[in-house]
Coordinates of C-alpha atoms and ligand atoms in Angstrom, one line a residue:
M300 CA -97.7 -60.6 173.6
K301 CA -100.2 -60.6 170.7
F302 CA -99.4 -60.1 167.1
V303 CA -101.9 -58.2 164.9
S304 CA -102.1 -57.6 161.2
T305 CA -101.0 -54.2 159.9
R306 CA -104.2 -54.2 157.8
G307 CA -106.5 -54.9 160.8
K308 CA -108.8 -57.6 159.2
S309 CA -107.3 -60.8 160.6
P310 CA -107.6 -62.0 164.2
A311 CA -104.7 -61.4 166.6
V312 CA -102.3 -64.4 167.0
S313 CA -99.5 -65.6 169.3
A314 CA -95.8 -65.2 168.2
A315 CA -95.7 -68.9 167.2
E316 CA -98.7 -68.5 164.9
A317 CA -97.3 -65.3 163.5
I318 CA -94.0 -67.0 162.7
L319 CA -95.7 -70.1 161.3
N320 CA -98.1 -68.1 159.1
G321 CA -95.6 -65.6 157.8
I322 CA -98.1 -63.2 156.3
A323 CA -101.6 -62.5 157.7
P324 CA -104.7 -63.7 155.8
D325 CA -105.8 -60.1 155.1
G326 CA -102.5 -59.5 153.2
G327 CA -100.9 -57.5 156.1
L328 CA -97.8 -58.2 158.1
Y329 CA -98.0 -59.6 161.7
T330 CA -96.5 -57.1 164.1
P331 CA -96.5 -56.8 167.9
A332 CA -99.7 -55.0 169.0
E333 CA -97.5 -53.0 171.3
I334 CA -93.7 -52.5 171.4
P335 CA -92.4 -53.7 174.7
Q336 CA -90.3 -51.2 176.8
F337 CA -87.2 -51.5 178.9
S338 CA -86.4 -49.0 181.6
Q339 CA -83.0 -47.3 181.4
V340 CA -82.0 -49.3 184.5
E341 CA -83.0 -52.5 182.8
I342 CA -80.9 -51.6 179.8
Q343 CA -77.9 -50.6 181.9
Q344 CA -78.0 -54.0 183.6
M345 CA -77.6 -55.6 180.1
L346 CA -74.0 -54.3 180.1
K347 CA -73.2 -57.6 182.0
L348 CA -74.7 -59.8 179.3
N349 CA -72.9 -61.5 176.4
Y350 CA -74.6 -61.7 173.0
L351 CA -76.4 -65.0 173.7
E352 CA -77.7 -63.8 177.1
L353 CA -78.8 -60.5 175.6
A354 CA -80.7 -62.3 172.8
E355 CA -82.6 -64.3 175.4
V356 CA -83.7 -61.2 177.3
I357 CA -84.8 -59.4 174.2
L358 CA -86.5 -62.3 172.4
A359 CA -88.3 -63.2 175.6
R360 CA -90.2 -59.9 175.5
F361 CA -91.6 -60.7 172.1
L362 CA -91.9 -64.5 172.0
T363 CA -93.9 -64.8 175.3
D364 CA -95.3 -68.2 174.2
Y365 CA -91.9 -69.8 173.8
P366 CA -90.6 -71.3 177.0
L367 CA -87.4 -69.6 178.2
T368 CA -85.4 -72.8 178.3
D369 CA -86.3 -73.4 174.7
L370 CA -85.3 -69.9 173.7
R371 CA -82.0 -70.4 175.3
Q372 CA -81.4 -73.6 173.5
M373 CA -82.4 -72.2 170.1
I374 CA -80.1 -69.1 170.6
N375 CA -77.2 -71.4 171.4
A376 CA -77.8 -73.6 168.5
A377 CA -78.0 -70.6 166.1
Y378 CA -75.0 -68.6 167.3
A379 CA -72.8 -70.4 169.8
S380 CA -70.4 -72.4 167.6
P381 CA -67.5 -71.2 165.5
E382 CA -68.9 -73.0 162.5
K383 CA -71.8 -70.7 162.7
F384 CA -70.3 -67.4 163.7
A385 CA -66.6 -66.8 163.4
T386 CA -66.6 -64.6 166.5
P387 CA -68.2 -65.2 169.9
E388 CA -69.4 -61.6 169.9
V389 CA -71.6 -62.5 166.9
A390 CA -71.8 -58.8 165.9
P391 CA -68.5 -57.2 166.9
V392 CA -68.0 -53.5 166.9
S393 CA -64.9 -51.9 165.4
K394 CA -63.8 -48.3 165.2
L395 CA -63.6 -46.5 161.9
R396 CA -62.4 -43.2 163.3
H397 CA -63.3 -40.7 166.0
K398 CA -67.0 -41.2 166.9
Q399 CA -67.6 -43.5 164.0
Y400 CA -68.0 -47.3 164.4
L401 CA -68.9 -50.3 162.4
L402 CA -71.3 -53.0 163.6
E403 CA -69.9 -56.0 161.8
L404 CA -72.9 -58.2 160.9
F405 CA -71.1 -60.4 158.4
H406 CA -69.3 -63.0 160.5
G407 CA -72.0 -65.7 159.9
P408 CA -71.7 -68.7 157.6
T409 CA -72.5 -66.8 154.4
C410 CA -70.7 -63.6 155.2
A411 CA -73.8 -61.3 155.2
F412 CA -76.1 -59.9 157.8
K413 CA -79.0 -62.1 156.8
D414 CA -77.3 -65.0 158.6
V415 CA -78.1 -63.4 162.0
A416 CA -81.8 -63.9 161.4
L417 CA -81.7 -67.0 159.2
Q418 CA -79.6 -69.0 161.6
L419 CA -82.3 -68.6 164.2
L420 CA -85.5 -68.7 162.1
P421 CA -85.5 -72.5 161.5
Y422 CA -85.6 -73.1 165.2
L423 CA -88.3 -70.5 165.8
L424 CA -90.4 -72.1 163.0
T425 CA -90.0 -75.7 164.1
K426 CA -90.7 -74.7 167.7
A427 CA -93.7 -72.8 166.6
Q428 CA -95.0 -76.0 165.2
V429 CA -94.5 -77.9 168.4
L430 CA -96.3 -75.0 170.3
T431 CA -99.3 -75.1 168.0
N432 CA -99.5 -78.9 167.7
D433 CA -98.7 -78.9 164.0
E434 CA -97.0 -82.2 163.1
R435 CA -96.3 -81.5 159.4
E436 CA -92.9 -81.3 157.9
I437 CA -91.9 -77.8 156.8
V438 CA -90.8 -77.4 153.2
I439 CA -89.2 -74.1 152.6
L440 CA -89.3 -72.8 149.1
V441 CA -87.0 -69.9 148.1
A442 CA -86.3 -68.1 144.8
T443 CA -83.1 -66.2 145.2
S444 CA -81.0 -63.7 143.4
G445 CA -78.1 -64.7 145.5
D446 CA -77.8 -63.8 149.2
T447 CA -81.0 -64.9 150.7
G448 CA -80.9 -68.4 149.2
K449 CA -77.5 -69.3 150.6
A450 CA -78.3 -67.8 154.0
A451 CA -81.5 -69.8 154.2
L452 CA -79.8 -73.0 153.1
E453 CA -77.2 -72.6 155.8
G454 CA -79.9 -71.9 158.4
F455 CA -82.1 -74.8 157.6
K456 CA -79.3 -77.3 156.8
D457 CA -79.9 -80.5 158.8
V458 CA -82.6 -78.9 161.0
P459 CA -85.0 -81.8 161.8
G460 CA -88.5 -81.6 160.5
T461 CA -87.6 -79.3 157.6
K462 CA -86.5 -79.5 154.0
I463 CA -85.4 -76.6 151.9
I464 CA -85.6 -76.1 148.1
V465 CA -83.8 -73.1 146.6
F466 CA -84.2 -72.0 143.0
F467 CA -81.6 -69.6 141.5
P468 CA -81.5 -68.1 138.0
Q469 CA -78.8 -69.7 135.9
E470 CA -77.8 -66.3 134.6
G471 CA -77.9 -63.7 137.3
V472 CA -75.9 -64.8 140.3
S473 CA -72.2 -64.2 140.8
Q474 CA -69.6 -67.0 140.5
I475 CA -69.2 -67.0 144.3
Q476 CA -72.9 -67.1 144.9
R477 CA -73.3 -70.0 142.4
M478 CA -70.6 -72.0 144.0
Q479 CA -71.8 -71.2 147.5
M480 CA -75.1 -72.8 146.6
L481 CA -74.0 -75.7 144.4
T482 CA -71.6 -77.0 147.1
Q483 CA -74.2 -76.7 149.9
A484 CA -74.0 -79.5 152.5
G485 CA -76.9 -81.0 154.4
N486 CA -79.2 -84.0 154.0
N487 CA -82.3 -81.8 153.6
T488 CA -81.0 -79.2 151.2
F489 CA -82.0 -79.1 147.5
V490 CA -80.6 -76.5 145.0
V491 CA -82.0 -76.1 141.5
S492 CA -80.7 -73.9 138.8
V493 CA -83.5 -72.4 136.6
K494 CA -83.0 -71.6 132.9
G495 CA -84.2 -68.0 133.2
N496 CA -83.8 -64.8 135.2
F497 CA -84.7 -64.0 138.8
D498 CA -88.3 -63.1 137.9
D499 CA -88.8 -66.5 136.2
A500 CA -87.6 -68.2 139.3
Q501 CA -89.7 -66.1 141.6
N502 CA -92.9 -66.4 139.6
G503 CA -92.3 -70.2 139.5
V504 CA -92.2 -70.3 143.3
K505 CA -95.3 -68.1 143.6
R506 CA -97.2 -70.5 141.3
I507 CA -96.1 -73.6 143.3
F508 CA -97.3 -71.9 146.6
V509 CA -100.9 -71.5 145.3
D510 CA -101.2 -74.6 143.1
P511 CA -104.1 -76.7 144.5
Q512 CA -102.7 -80.0 143.2
M513 CA -99.5 -79.3 145.0
Q514 CA -101.3 -78.4 148.2
Q515 CA -103.2 -81.6 148.1
A516 CA -100.0 -83.7 147.5
L517 CA -98.4 -81.9 150.4
A518 CA -101.4 -82.5 152.7
E519 CA -101.3 -86.2 151.9
H520 CA -97.6 -86.4 152.9
K521 CA -98.1 -84.3 156.1
Q522 CA -96.0 -81.5 154.7
A523 CA -96.6 -77.8 154.5
F524 CA -94.9 -75.1 152.4
S525 CA -93.3 -72.1 154.2
S526 CA -91.1 -69.2 153.1
A527 CA -88.1 -67.7 154.7
N528 CA -88.6 -64.2 153.4
S529 CA -88.0 -61.0 155.3
I530 CA -91.6 -60.1 156.1
N531 CA -91.7 -63.0 158.6
W532 CA -91.6 -61.8 162.1
G533 CA -89.1 -64.5 162.9
R534 CA -86.6 -62.8 160.7
L535 CA -87.1 -59.4 162.2
V536 CA -86.9 -60.1 165.9
P537 CA -83.3 -61.5 165.9
Q538 CA -82.1 -58.3 164.3
I539 CA -83.2 -56.1 167.2
V540 CA -80.6 -57.8 169.4
Y541 CA -77.6 -56.5 167.6
Y542 CA -78.5 -52.9 168.0
F543 CA -78.7 -53.3 171.7
F544 CA -75.4 -55.2 171.6
G545 CA -73.7 -52.5 169.5
Y546 CA -74.7 -49.8 171.9
L547 CA -73.7 -51.7 175.0
E548 CA -70.4 -52.7 173.4
L549 CA -69.6 -49.1 172.7
C550 CA -70.3 -48.4 176.4
R551 CA -68.1 -51.3 177.5
K552 CA -65.2 -50.1 175.3
G553 CA -65.5 -46.7 176.9
E554 CA -66.4 -45.0 173.6
L555 CA -69.9 -44.0 174.9
T556 CA -71.2 -43.2 178.4
F557 CA -74.4 -45.1 179.1
G558 CA -77.3 -42.9 178.2
D559 CA -75.5 -40.9 175.5
P560 CA -77.3 -40.7 172.2
L561 CA -76.1 -42.8 169.2
N562 CA -77.0 -42.4 165.5
V563 CA -77.4 -45.5 163.5
V564 CA -76.8 -45.8 159.7
V565 CA -78.4 -48.7 157.9
P566 CA -77.9 -49.7 154.2
T567 CA -81.5 -50.4 153.4
G568 CA -83.4 -52.5 150.9
N569 CA -86.6 -54.1 152.2
F570 CA -86.5 -52.0 155.3
G571 CA -86.1 -55.0 157.6
N572 CA -82.8 -54.1 159.2
I573 CA -83.6 -50.5 159.9
L574 CA -87.0 -51.4 161.2
A575 CA -85.2 -53.5 163.8
A576 CA -83.3 -50.4 164.8
Y577 CA -86.6 -48.5 165.1
F578 CA -87.9 -51.2 167.5
A579 CA -84.7 -51.0 169.6
R580 CA -85.2 -47.2 169.8
E581 CA -88.8 -47.6 170.8
M582 CA -87.9 -50.1 173.4
G583 CA -85.8 -47.5 175.1
L584 CA -82.3 -47.9 173.6
P585 CA -80.8 -44.3 173.4
L586 CA -80.7 -44.2 169.7
A587 CA -81.1 -40.7 168.1
K588 CA -81.4 -40.5 164.3
L589 CA -81.9 -43.6 162.2
I590 CA -80.2 -42.9 158.9
C591 CA -81.7 -44.8 156.0
A592 CA -79.1 -45.3 153.2
S593 CA -80.2 -46.3 149.7
N594 CA -78.5 -46.7 146.3
S595 CA -79.8 -45.3 143.1
N596 CA -83.1 -47.1 143.8
N597 CA -83.9 -44.2 146.1
V598 CA -87.6 -44.6 146.7
L599 CA -87.0 -44.3 150.5
T600 CA -84.9 -41.2 150.3
D601 CA -87.7 -39.4 148.6
F602 CA -90.2 -40.8 151.0
I603 CA -88.4 -39.7 154.0
R604 CA -87.9 -36.2 152.5
D605 CA -91.5 -35.5 151.4
G606 CA -93.8 -38.3 152.6
H607 CA -94.5 -39.4 149.1
Y608 CA -93.8 -43.1 148.3
N609 CA -93.5 -43.6 144.6
R610 CA -92.3 -46.7 143.0
N611 CA -93.0 -45.5 139.4
R612 CA -89.5 -44.9 138.4
P613 CA -86.7 -46.8 136.6
F614 CA -85.1 -49.8 138.3
Y615 CA -81.3 -49.8 138.5
T616 CA -79.0 -52.7 138.8
T617 CA -76.2 -51.5 141.1
V618 CA -73.0 -52.7 142.7
S619 CA -75.0 -53.1 146.0
P620 CA -77.5 -55.6 144.5
S621 CA -79.1 -56.6 147.8
M622 CA -80.5 -53.1 148.0
D623 CA -82.0 -53.0 144.5
I624 CA -85.6 -52.8 145.6
L625 CA -88.5 -50.5 144.8
I626 CA -91.0 -51.9 147.2
S627 CA -89.7 -52.0 150.8
S628 CA -92.2 -54.4 152.3
N629 CA -91.3 -53.9 156.0
L630 CA -92.1 -50.2 155.8
E631 CA -95.7 -51.3 156.3
R632 CA -94.9 -52.1 159.9
L633 CA -93.5 -48.7 160.5
L634 CA -96.6 -47.1 159.1
F635 CA -98.7 -49.1 161.6
Y636 CA -96.8 -47.7 164.6
I637 CA -96.5 -44.1 163.4
T638 CA -100.2 -43.9 162.7
G639 CA -101.0 -45.2 166.2
A640 CA -102.2 -48.6 164.7
N641 CA -104.6 -46.9 162.2
T642 CA -105.1 -50.0 160.1
N643 CA -107.6 -48.4 157.8
L644 CA -105.1 -45.8 156.8
V645 CA -102.3 -48.4 156.4
S646 CA -104.7 -50.6 154.3
Q647 CA -105.6 -47.6 152.1
W648 CA -101.9 -46.7 151.5
M649 CA -101.1 -50.3 150.6
E650 CA -104.0 -50.4 148.3
E651 CA -102.8 -47.3 146.5
L652 CA -99.3 -48.7 146.3
K653 CA -100.7 -51.8 144.7
D654 CA -103.0 -50.0 142.2
Q655 CA -101.1 -46.8 141.4
G656 CA -97.7 -47.5 142.7
E657 CA -97.7 -44.5 145.0
Y658 CA -99.2 -43.0 148.1
Q659 CA -98.8 -39.8 150.1
L660 CA -98.6 -39.6 153.9
D661 CA -100.7 -37.1 155.9
Q662 CA -98.8 -34.3 157.7
T663 CA -99.0 -35.8 161.1
S664 CA -97.7 -39.2 160.1
F665 CA -95.0 -37.6 158.0
A666 CA -93.8 -35.5 160.9
K667 CA -93.3 -38.6 163.0
I668 CA -91.1 -40.1 160.4
K669 CA -89.0 -37.0 159.9
E670 CA -88.4 -36.8 163.6
V671 CA -86.7 -40.2 163.7
F672 CA -85.3 -40.8 160.2
Y673 CA -83.0 -39.2 157.8
G674 CA -82.9 -40.6 154.2
G675 CA -80.2 -40.3 151.6
F676 CA -78.7 -42.2 148.6
T677 CA -75.4 -42.6 146.8
T678 CA -74.7 -42.9 143.1
E679 CA -72.5 -45.7 141.9
D680 CA -69.5 -43.4 141.7
R681 CA -70.0 -42.2 145.3
T682 CA -70.3 -45.8 146.5
L683 CA -66.9 -46.7 145.0
A684 CA -65.4 -43.5 146.3
A685 CA -66.6 -44.3 149.8
I686 CA -64.8 -47.7 149.7
N687 CA -61.6 -45.9 148.7
Q688 CA -62.0 -43.1 151.2
V689 CA -62.5 -45.5 154.1
K690 CA -59.5 -47.5 153.0
H691 CA -57.2 -44.5 152.9
E692 CA -58.5 -42.6 155.9
C693 CA -59.4 -45.5 158.3
N694 CA -57.3 -48.4 156.8
M695 CA -60.4 -50.6 156.6
V696 CA -62.1 -52.2 153.7
I697 CA -65.9 -52.2 153.5
D698 CA -68.3 -53.9 151.1
T699 CA -70.4 -52.1 148.6
H700 CA -73.6 -52.0 150.7
T701 CA -71.8 -50.7 153.8
A702 CA -70.2 -48.1 151.4
V703 CA -73.6 -46.8 150.5
G704 CA -74.2 -46.3 154.2
Q705 CA -70.9 -44.5 154.7
G706 CA -71.5 -42.3 151.7
V707 CA -74.9 -41.3 153.0
Y708 CA -73.5 -40.6 156.4
E709 CA -71.0 -38.2 154.9
Q710 CA -73.9 -36.3 153.3
Y711 CA -75.8 -36.3 156.6
Y712 CA -72.8 -34.9 158.4
Q713 CA -72.2 -32.2 155.8
A714 CA -75.9 -31.2 155.9
T715 CA -76.3 -31.2 159.7
K716 CA -72.9 -31.1 161.4
D717 CA -74.4 -33.4 163.9
E718 CA -71.6 -34.6 166.2
T719 CA -73.5 -37.5 167.7
P720 CA -71.4 -40.7 167.5
M721 CA -72.6 -43.0 164.8
L722 CA -72.8 -46.8 164.3
L723 CA -72.8 -48.0 160.7
A724 CA -74.4 -51.4 160.1
S725 CA -71.9 -53.3 158.0
T726 CA -74.1 -55.7 156.2
A727 CA -71.6 -57.9 154.2
S728 CA -68.0 -58.9 154.0
P729 CA -66.1 -57.1 151.3
F730 CA -64.9 -60.5 150.1
K731 CA -68.4 -61.3 149.0
F732 CA -68.5 -58.5 146.5
N733 CA -64.8 -58.5 145.7
A734 CA -64.9 -57.6 142.1
T735 CA -66.4 -54.1 142.8
V736 CA -64.3 -53.6 145.9
V737 CA -61.0 -54.4 144.1
K738 CA -62.1 -52.2 141.3
A739 CA -62.7 -49.3 143.8
L740 CA -59.3 -49.8 145.4
A741 CA -57.1 -50.7 142.4
G742 CA -59.0 -49.6 139.4
T743 CA -60.1 -51.7 136.4
A744 CA -56.5 -52.9 136.0
G745 CA -56.8 -54.6 139.4
I746 CA -59.5 -56.9 138.2
A747 CA -58.3 -57.5 134.7
N748 CA -58.5 -61.2 133.6
K749 CA -59.2 -62.4 137.1
D750 CA -62.2 -64.5 138.2
E751 CA -63.9 -63.9 141.5
F752 CA -61.9 -66.7 143.2
E753 CA -58.6 -65.2 142.1
L754 CA -59.9 -61.8 143.3
L755 CA -60.3 -63.2 146.8
D756 CA -56.5 -63.4 147.0
T757 CA -56.1 -60.0 145.5
L758 CA -58.5 -58.5 148.1
A759 CA -56.7 -60.3 150.9
E760 CA -53.5 -58.6 149.8
L761 CA -55.0 -55.2 149.3
S762 CA -56.9 -55.2 152.6
G763 CA -54.3 -57.1 154.7
T764 CA -57.2 -59.3 156.1
A765 CA -57.8 -63.0 155.8
I766 CA -60.3 -64.5 153.3
P767 CA -63.3 -65.6 155.4
Q768 CA -63.3 -69.4 156.0
A769 CA -66.7 -69.7 154.4
L770 CA -65.4 -68.4 151.0
K771 CA -61.9 -70.0 151.1
G772 CA -61.3 -72.8 148.6
L773 CA -64.9 -72.6 147.5
N774 CA -64.0 -73.3 143.9
E775 CA -62.3 -76.5 144.8
Q776 CA -65.1 -78.0 146.7
P777 CA -67.2 -80.8 145.1
I778 CA -70.5 -79.7 143.5
K779 CA -73.3 -81.5 145.3
H780 CA -76.4 -80.2 143.4
H781 CA -77.0 -81.0 139.7
R782 CA -80.6 -80.2 139.1
V783 CA -81.4 -77.8 136.2
C784 CA -84.9 -77.0 134.9
A785 CA -86.9 -74.7 132.8
P786 CA -89.2 -72.2 134.7
E787 CA -92.3 -74.3 133.7
E788 CA -90.7 -77.4 135.1
M789 CA -90.2 -76.1 138.7
G790 CA -93.4 -77.6 140.0
A791 CA -92.5 -81.0 138.7
V792 CA -89.0 -80.7 140.2
V793 CA -90.5 -80.0 143.6
Q794 CA -92.8 -83.1 143.3
E795 CA -89.8 -85.2 142.3
I796 CA -87.7 -84.0 145.3
L797 CA -90.5 -84.5 147.8
R798 CA -91.4 -88.0 146.3
N799 CA -87.8 -89.3 146.5
N800 CA -86.5 -87.8 149.7
Ligands
PLP402 C1 -80.5 -57.8 152.4 C2 -79.4 -56.9 152.5 C3 -79.5 -55.5 152.7 C4 -80.8 -54.8 152.9 O1 -81.5 -55.1 154.1 P1 -83.0 -54.9 154.3 O2 -83.3 -55.5 155.6 O3 -83.7 -55.6 153.2 O4 -83.3 -53.4 154.3 C5 -78.3 -54.7 152.8 N1 -77.1 -55.2 152.6 C6 -76.9 -56.6 152.4 C7 -75.6 -57.1 152.2 C8 -78.0 -57.4 152.3 O5 -77.9 -58.7 152.0

């Protein structure tokens, strides 16, 4: 299996090289030259497999340079223990109501779906080094507005041959997110609070990546920077597995007959999660429509409706913060496939996006997108209403991101009356975004004078479910990280960390 750049101006590489490099030298994203296919018989045989075995079969199709025994070991290390995933199914399926199901992607150590990829990525990266005879230590740098940083810390914690340094903005993460990071365990984890906002932290990390002095210091110590962001192929491939698992699980539970179509609804930001569903569909899984759900930052809704991508619009801060995005980077990979690998066209659109903030698809490409995708968005009110509605009608409590998906599905159903069963990707635990969830269920009075830790108990009562182990007692755990710096001091902090550890 070869990986090529979506912009067509870098040489093809192996999976290990694609994962190690992250982004291609021509600025494109590495993506499989061709999407592998399973026959229906092969997929039907997967009914016998548990999550770990299924992951092995699917990953092996993409990571052909990784020995199978190594893949098996990595998958086990990432998913098989209760400290990592609270349930052996990894991504259990639950029933909302007739023909509507939740794919619960939030049972990992940080209670959000990014764990599924970030638990495996460290192993894929360190193995990629072995396969390419690279003996340097990997230093992961992350600027985070909350979710990604914690998930990356948990993934890289105590993984030999790696260090991870996470910068978060002092003002701009929730109480829970702050405590999740400041109490982070592991002998190779470093968390720094930056006196500034998310952009300050992100710009600081970008500067460090390209600073020649820093590069030289790293080379002298046999170290190399890497990033854990969602354009890395190693973050995408683990996500394909759970769509297969969800479909097969519905068949095993007797909710679907093998071969029946299934619609998938995905709360979307950077387009990584829904692109994984597209891969599953292309590989032969009987998925029908892929429903792309956005919040008020609805660039993708417009794009799927008229083929015009336009980021020139106001940016909204919403109650589903992990979807507050105007540039969905992974869309570039979809464009590569729907144009039949026309890298000139993809390069041109990406150039226009960079220069003018917009581009327009041609009719042929647009028709291919319309055939597979439906796009919609919810306003803040609708998101809260969806949480309430699901509680009252299905007796389940969903988080704000999942609620965006549910709200958009309602619109889809009203517009199409499509009776195909649907699987909604539930991307976070409601406990993680408890202030908004409690507000939706009990009104502003429900959250009055309570901090996020007290609200964990409130939500446990309201939902009749237990507080996830990972969030319980968080405010009583000892703080392990004390570094604070100004944005311009971030480089010096990295030097200090690398010198002393
Ligand atoms: C990251 C994230 C999303 C968006 O996923 P993409 O792959 O970026 O589209 C949705 N929900 C939650 C809870 C997230 O953390």
